[in-house]
Short mmCIF file of C-alpha atoms and ligand atoms in Angstrom, two decimals:
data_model
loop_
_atom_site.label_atom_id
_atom_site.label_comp_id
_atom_site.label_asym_id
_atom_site.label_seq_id
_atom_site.Cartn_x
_atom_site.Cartn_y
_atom_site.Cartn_z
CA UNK A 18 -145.49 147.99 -63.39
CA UNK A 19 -145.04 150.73 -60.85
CA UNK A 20 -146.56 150.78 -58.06
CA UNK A 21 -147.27 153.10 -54.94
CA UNK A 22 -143.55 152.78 -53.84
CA UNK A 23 -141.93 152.85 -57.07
CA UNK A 24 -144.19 156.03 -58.34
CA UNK A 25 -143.80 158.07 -54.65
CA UNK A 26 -139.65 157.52 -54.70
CA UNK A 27 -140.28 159.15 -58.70
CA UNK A 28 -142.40 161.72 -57.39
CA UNK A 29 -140.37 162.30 -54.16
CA UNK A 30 -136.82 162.71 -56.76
CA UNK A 31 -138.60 165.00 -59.28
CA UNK A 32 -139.85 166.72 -56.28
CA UNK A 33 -136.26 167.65 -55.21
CA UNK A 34 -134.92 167.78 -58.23
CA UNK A 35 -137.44 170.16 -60.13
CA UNK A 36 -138.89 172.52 -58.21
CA UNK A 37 -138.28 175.71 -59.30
CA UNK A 38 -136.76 174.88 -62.41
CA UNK A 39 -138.41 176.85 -65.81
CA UNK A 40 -139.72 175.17 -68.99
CA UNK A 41 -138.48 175.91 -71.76
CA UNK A 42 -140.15 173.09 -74.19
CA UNK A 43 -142.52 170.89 -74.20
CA UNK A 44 -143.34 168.21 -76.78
CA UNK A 45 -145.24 164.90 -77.42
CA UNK A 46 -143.23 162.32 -80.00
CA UNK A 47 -145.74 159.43 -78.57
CA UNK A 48 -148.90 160.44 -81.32
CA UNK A 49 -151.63 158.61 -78.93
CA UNK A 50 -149.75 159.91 -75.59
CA UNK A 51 -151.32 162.82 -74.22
CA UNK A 52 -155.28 162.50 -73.80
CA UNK A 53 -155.83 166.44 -74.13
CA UNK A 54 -155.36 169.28 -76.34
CA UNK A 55 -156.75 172.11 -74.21
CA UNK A 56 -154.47 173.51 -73.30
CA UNK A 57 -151.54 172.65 -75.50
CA UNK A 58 -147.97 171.29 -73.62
CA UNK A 59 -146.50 174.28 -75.58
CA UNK A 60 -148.62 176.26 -72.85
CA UNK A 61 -145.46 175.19 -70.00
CA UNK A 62 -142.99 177.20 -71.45
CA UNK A 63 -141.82 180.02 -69.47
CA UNK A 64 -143.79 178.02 -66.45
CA UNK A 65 -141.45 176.65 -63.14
CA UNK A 66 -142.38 173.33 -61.85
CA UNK A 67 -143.92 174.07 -58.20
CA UNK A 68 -144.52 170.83 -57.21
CA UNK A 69 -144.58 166.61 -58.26
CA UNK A 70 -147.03 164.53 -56.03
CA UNK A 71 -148.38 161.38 -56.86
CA UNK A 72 -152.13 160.05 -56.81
CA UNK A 73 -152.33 156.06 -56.68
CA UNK A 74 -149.88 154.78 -59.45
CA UNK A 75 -150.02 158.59 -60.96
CA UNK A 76 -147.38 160.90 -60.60
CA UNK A 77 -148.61 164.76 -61.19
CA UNK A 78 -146.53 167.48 -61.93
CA UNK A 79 -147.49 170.80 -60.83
CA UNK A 80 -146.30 173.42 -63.23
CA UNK A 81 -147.44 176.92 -61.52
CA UNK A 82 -151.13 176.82 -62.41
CA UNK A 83 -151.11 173.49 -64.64
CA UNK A 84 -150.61 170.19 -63.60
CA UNK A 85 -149.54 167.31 -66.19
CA UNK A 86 -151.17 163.81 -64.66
CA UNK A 87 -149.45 160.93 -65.85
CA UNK A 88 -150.47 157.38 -65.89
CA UNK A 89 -147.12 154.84 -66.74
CA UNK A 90 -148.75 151.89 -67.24
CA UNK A 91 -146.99 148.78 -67.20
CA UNK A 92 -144.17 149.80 -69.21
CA UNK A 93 -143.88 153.76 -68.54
CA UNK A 94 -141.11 155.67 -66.81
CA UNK A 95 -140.30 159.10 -65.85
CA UNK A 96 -136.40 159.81 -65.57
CA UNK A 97 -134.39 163.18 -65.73
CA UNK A 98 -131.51 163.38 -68.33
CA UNK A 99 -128.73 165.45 -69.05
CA UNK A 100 -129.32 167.26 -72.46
CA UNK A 101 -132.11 166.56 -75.19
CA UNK A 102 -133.43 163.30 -75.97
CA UNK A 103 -132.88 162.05 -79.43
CA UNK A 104 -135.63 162.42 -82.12
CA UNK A 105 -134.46 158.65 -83.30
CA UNK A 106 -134.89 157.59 -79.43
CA UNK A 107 -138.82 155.78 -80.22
CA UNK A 108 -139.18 155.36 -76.60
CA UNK A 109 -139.56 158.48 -75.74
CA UNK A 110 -143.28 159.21 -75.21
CA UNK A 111 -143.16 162.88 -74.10
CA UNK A 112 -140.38 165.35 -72.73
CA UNK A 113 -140.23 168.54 -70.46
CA UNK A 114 -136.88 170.35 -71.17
CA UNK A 115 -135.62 172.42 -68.79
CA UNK A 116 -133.58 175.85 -68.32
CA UNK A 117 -131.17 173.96 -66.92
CA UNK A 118 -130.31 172.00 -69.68
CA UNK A 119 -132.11 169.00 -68.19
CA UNK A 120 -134.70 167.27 -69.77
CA UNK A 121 -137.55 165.14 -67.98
CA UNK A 122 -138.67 162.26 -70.22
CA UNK A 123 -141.59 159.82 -70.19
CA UNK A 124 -140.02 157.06 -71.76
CA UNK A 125 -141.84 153.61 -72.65
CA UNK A 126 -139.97 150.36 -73.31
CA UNK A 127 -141.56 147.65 -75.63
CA UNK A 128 -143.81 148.50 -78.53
CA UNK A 129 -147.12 149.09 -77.19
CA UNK A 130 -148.05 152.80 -76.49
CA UNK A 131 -150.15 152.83 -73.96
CA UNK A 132 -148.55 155.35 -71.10
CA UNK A 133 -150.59 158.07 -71.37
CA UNK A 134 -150.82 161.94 -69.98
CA UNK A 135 -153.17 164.45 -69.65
CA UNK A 136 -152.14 168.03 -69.16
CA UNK A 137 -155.22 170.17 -66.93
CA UNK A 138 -155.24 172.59 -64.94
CA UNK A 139 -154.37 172.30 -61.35
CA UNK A 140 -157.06 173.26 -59.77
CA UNK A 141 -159.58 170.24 -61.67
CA UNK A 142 -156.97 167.54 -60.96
CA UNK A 143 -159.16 165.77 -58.50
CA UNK A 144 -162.13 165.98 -60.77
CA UNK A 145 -160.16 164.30 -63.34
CA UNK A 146 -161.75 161.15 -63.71
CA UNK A 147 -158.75 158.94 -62.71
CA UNK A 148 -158.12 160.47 -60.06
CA UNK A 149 -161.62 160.93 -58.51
CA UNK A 150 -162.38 157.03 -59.00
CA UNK A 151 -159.63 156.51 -56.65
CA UNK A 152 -159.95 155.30 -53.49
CA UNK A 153 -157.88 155.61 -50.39
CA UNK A 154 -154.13 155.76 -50.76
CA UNK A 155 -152.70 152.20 -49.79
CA UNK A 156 -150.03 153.87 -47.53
CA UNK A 157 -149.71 155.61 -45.55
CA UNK A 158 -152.49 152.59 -44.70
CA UNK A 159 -155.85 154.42 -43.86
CA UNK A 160 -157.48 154.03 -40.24
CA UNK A 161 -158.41 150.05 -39.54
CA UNK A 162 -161.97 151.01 -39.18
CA UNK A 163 -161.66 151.97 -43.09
CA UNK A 164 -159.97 149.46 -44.18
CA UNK A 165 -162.28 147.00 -43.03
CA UNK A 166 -165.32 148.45 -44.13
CA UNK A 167 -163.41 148.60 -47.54
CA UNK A 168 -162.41 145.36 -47.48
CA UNK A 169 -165.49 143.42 -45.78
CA UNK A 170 -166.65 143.10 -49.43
CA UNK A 171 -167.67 139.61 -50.98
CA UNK A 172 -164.90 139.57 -53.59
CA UNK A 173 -161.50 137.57 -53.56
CA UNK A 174 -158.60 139.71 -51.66
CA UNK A 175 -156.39 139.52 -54.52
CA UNK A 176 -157.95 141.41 -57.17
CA UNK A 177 -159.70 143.70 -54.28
CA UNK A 178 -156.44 145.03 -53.27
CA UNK A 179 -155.56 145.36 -57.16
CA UNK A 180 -158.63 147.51 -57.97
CA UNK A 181 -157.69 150.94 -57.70
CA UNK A 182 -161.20 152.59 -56.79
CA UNK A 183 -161.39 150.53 -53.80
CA UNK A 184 -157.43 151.51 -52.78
CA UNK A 185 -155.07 152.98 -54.66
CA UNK A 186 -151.46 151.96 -55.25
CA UNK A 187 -151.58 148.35 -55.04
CA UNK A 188 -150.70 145.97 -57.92
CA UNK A 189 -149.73 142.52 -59.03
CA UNK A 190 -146.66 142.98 -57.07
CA UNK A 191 -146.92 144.05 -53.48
CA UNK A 192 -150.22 142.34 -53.67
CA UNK A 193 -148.61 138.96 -53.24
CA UNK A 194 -146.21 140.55 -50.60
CA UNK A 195 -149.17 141.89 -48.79
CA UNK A 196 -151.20 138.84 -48.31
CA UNK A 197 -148.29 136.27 -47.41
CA UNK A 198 -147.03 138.89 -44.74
CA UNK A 199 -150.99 138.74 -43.45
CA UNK A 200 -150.93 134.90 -44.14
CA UNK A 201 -153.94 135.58 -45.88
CA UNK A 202 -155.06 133.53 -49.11
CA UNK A 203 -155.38 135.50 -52.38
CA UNK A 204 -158.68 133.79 -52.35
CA UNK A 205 -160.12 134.96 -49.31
CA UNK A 206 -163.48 136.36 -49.03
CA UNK A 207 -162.82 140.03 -48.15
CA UNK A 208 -166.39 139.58 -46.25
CA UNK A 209 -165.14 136.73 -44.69
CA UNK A 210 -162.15 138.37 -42.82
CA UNK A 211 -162.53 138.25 -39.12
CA UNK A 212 -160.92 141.13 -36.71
CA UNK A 213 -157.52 139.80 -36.46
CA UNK A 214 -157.32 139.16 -39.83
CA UNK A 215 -157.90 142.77 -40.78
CA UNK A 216 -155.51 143.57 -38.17
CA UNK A 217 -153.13 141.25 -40.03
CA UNK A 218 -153.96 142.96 -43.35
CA UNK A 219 -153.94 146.64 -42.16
CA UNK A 220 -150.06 145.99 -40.73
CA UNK A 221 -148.87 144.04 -43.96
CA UNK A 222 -149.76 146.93 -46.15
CA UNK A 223 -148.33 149.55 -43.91
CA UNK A 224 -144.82 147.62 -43.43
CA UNK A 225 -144.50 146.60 -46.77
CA UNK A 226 -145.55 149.49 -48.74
CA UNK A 227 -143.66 151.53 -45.94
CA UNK A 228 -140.78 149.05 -45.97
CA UNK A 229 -140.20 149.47 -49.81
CA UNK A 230 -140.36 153.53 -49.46
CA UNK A 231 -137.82 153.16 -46.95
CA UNK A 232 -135.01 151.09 -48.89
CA UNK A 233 -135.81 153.40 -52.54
CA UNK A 234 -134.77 156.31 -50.07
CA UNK A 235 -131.84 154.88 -49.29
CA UNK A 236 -130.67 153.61 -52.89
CA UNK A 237 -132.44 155.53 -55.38
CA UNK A 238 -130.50 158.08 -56.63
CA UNK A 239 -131.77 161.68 -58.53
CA UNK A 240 -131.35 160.02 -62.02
CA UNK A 241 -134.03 157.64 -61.01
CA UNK A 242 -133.05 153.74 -62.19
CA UNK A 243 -135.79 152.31 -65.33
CA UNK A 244 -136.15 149.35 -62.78
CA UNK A 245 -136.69 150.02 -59.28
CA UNK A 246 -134.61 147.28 -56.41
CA UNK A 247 -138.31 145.93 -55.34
CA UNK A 248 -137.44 143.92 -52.41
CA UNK A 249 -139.87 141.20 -53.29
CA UNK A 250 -139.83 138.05 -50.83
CA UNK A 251 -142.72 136.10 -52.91
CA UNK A 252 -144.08 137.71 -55.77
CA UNK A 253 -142.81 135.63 -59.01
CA UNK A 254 -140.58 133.34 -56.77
CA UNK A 255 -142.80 130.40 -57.45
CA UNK A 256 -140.92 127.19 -56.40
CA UNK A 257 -138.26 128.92 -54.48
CA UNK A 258 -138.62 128.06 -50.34
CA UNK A 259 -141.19 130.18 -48.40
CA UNK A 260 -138.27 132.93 -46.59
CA UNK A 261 -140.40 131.97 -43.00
CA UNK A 262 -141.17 128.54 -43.69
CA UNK A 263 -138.95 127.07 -46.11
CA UNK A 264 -142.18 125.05 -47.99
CA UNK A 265 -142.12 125.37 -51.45
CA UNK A 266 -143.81 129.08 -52.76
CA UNK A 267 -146.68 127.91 -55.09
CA UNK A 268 -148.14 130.31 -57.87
CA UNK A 269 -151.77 130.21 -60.11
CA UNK A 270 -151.15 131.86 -63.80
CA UNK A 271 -153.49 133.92 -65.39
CA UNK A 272 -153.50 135.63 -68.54
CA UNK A 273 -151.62 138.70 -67.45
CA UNK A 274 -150.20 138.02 -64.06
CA UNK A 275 -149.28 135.60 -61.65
CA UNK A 276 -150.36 134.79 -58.19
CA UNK A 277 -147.76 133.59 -55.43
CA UNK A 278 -148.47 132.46 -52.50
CA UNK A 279 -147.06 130.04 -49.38
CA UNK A 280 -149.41 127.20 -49.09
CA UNK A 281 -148.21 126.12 -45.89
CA UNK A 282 -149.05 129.24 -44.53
CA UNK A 283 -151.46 130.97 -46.40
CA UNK A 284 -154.29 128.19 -47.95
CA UNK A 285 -154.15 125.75 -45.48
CA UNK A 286 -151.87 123.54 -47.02
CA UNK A 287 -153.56 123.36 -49.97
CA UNK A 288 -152.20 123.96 -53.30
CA UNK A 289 -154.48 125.66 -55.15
CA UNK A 290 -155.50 124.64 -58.71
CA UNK A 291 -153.41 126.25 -61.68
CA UNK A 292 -155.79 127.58 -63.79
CA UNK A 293 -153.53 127.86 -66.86
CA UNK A 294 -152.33 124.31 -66.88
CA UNK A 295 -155.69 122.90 -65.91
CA UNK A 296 -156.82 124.94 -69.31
CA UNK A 297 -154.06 122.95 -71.01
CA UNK A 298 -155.16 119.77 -70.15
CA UNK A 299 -158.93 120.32 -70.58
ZN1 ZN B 277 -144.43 129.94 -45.58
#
């Protein structure tokens, strides 16, 4: 799924690619895709795209006085093609064609539909309510003081830094990157994190987040790639050598994600118990 990096390299692209450019057409083939009706996408033609920024995980697209807020998903992604898409292409979810002969596409891979847009105008973005349940952006990393009272919170770190009304842009990802550049367990006590260790914390997300934005600007190209080059150092690499410590990365499954972590270096040595295989042999 995309997260802040992946969605501000989109944003930053469509940004320099767009701007300016008129609508000419605007249409929906995804049935359950756009979450309004008022007003209708036909409403961009003859519009110029002003602006793209992004809001968590959200790219927006400012269209003079509309903006069209779009949330990917796991599975969603924005790209810019030459020409019209075809009506037998079933990924495509929703497209902005362009005087230009360009075409921006939400496309969707698998067979789930659950990318979604909503088209309002600019002015109520913020009230929208996915955007006004979020909390801080991730990165540029707020002030430490912020962080900390964010974080200070009696919940495990993992799914803290997931939820987006607490801070946006994290995921399942750069989660796991996050806390192993901290040395900080997944299971941690936010309330339990002591100065240094929110030190730790505020750094990791700033280098990594900040890390990643700096590669995509280097490789991503205008076309935008369906897969982003996420240099991940953990994250899925489960029983490959920790990159600082060379002891074996351990992982806990769960339903719809997996956990990696270092265990030399980030539980105490302890490897902790795999909640899908102890299922197994219950
Ligand atoms: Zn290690």
């Amino acid at each position: 799924m995309p997260e802040l990096p992946e969605v501000e390299i989109v944003a930053r692209r469509l940004r320099r690619g767009l701007t300016g450019v008129r609508v000419v057409a605007a249409a929906a083939p995804g049935v359950v895709t756009m979450r309004t009706f008022d007003p209708p996408l036909e409403e961009l033609v003859g519009r110029e795209v002003t602006g793209v920024r992004r809001a968590g995980k959200m790219p927006i697209l400012e269209i003079g006085d509309l903006a069209l807020l779009v949330h990917l998903m796991s599975a969603g992604r924005l790209g810019v093609f030459e020409g019209r898409a075809s009506p037998r292409d079933r990924r495509v979810r929703l497209r902005i064609a362009f005087e230009d002969g360009r075409e921006l596409r939400l496309r969707e891979f698998g067979t789930q539909q659950r990318a979604w847009a909503k088209l309002l105008p600019a002015a109520e973005i913020g009230e929208d309510e996915a955007v006004a349940t979020l909390g801080p952006e991730a990165w540029p990393v707020p002030p430490l003081e912020e962080l900390a009272a964010l974080v200070r919170q009696p919940r495990h770190l993992h799914p803290l830094l997931r939820d987006q009304r607490q801070i946006a842009g994290i995921g399942r990802s750069w989660v796991d990157e996050i806390l192993w550049t901290a040395r900080l367990s997944p299971f941690r006590q936010g309330a339990d994190l002591d100065d240094p260790e929110v030190e730790a914390l505020h750094r990791a997300c700033d280098e990594i987040l900040g890390g990643a934005l700096e590669l995509y600007e280097r490789v991503v190209g205008e076309s935008l790639p369906d897969k982003a080059p996420m240099p991940l150092k953990v994250h899925a690499r489960q029983g490959e050598p920790c990159p600082r410590c060379g002891t074996t990365l351990a992982a806990v499954f769960f339903k719809d994600h997996v956990t990696t972590y270092c265990p030399q270096e980030q539980t105490g040595g302890r490897v902790l118990k795999d909640r899908r295989l102890s299922r197994l042999l219950r």
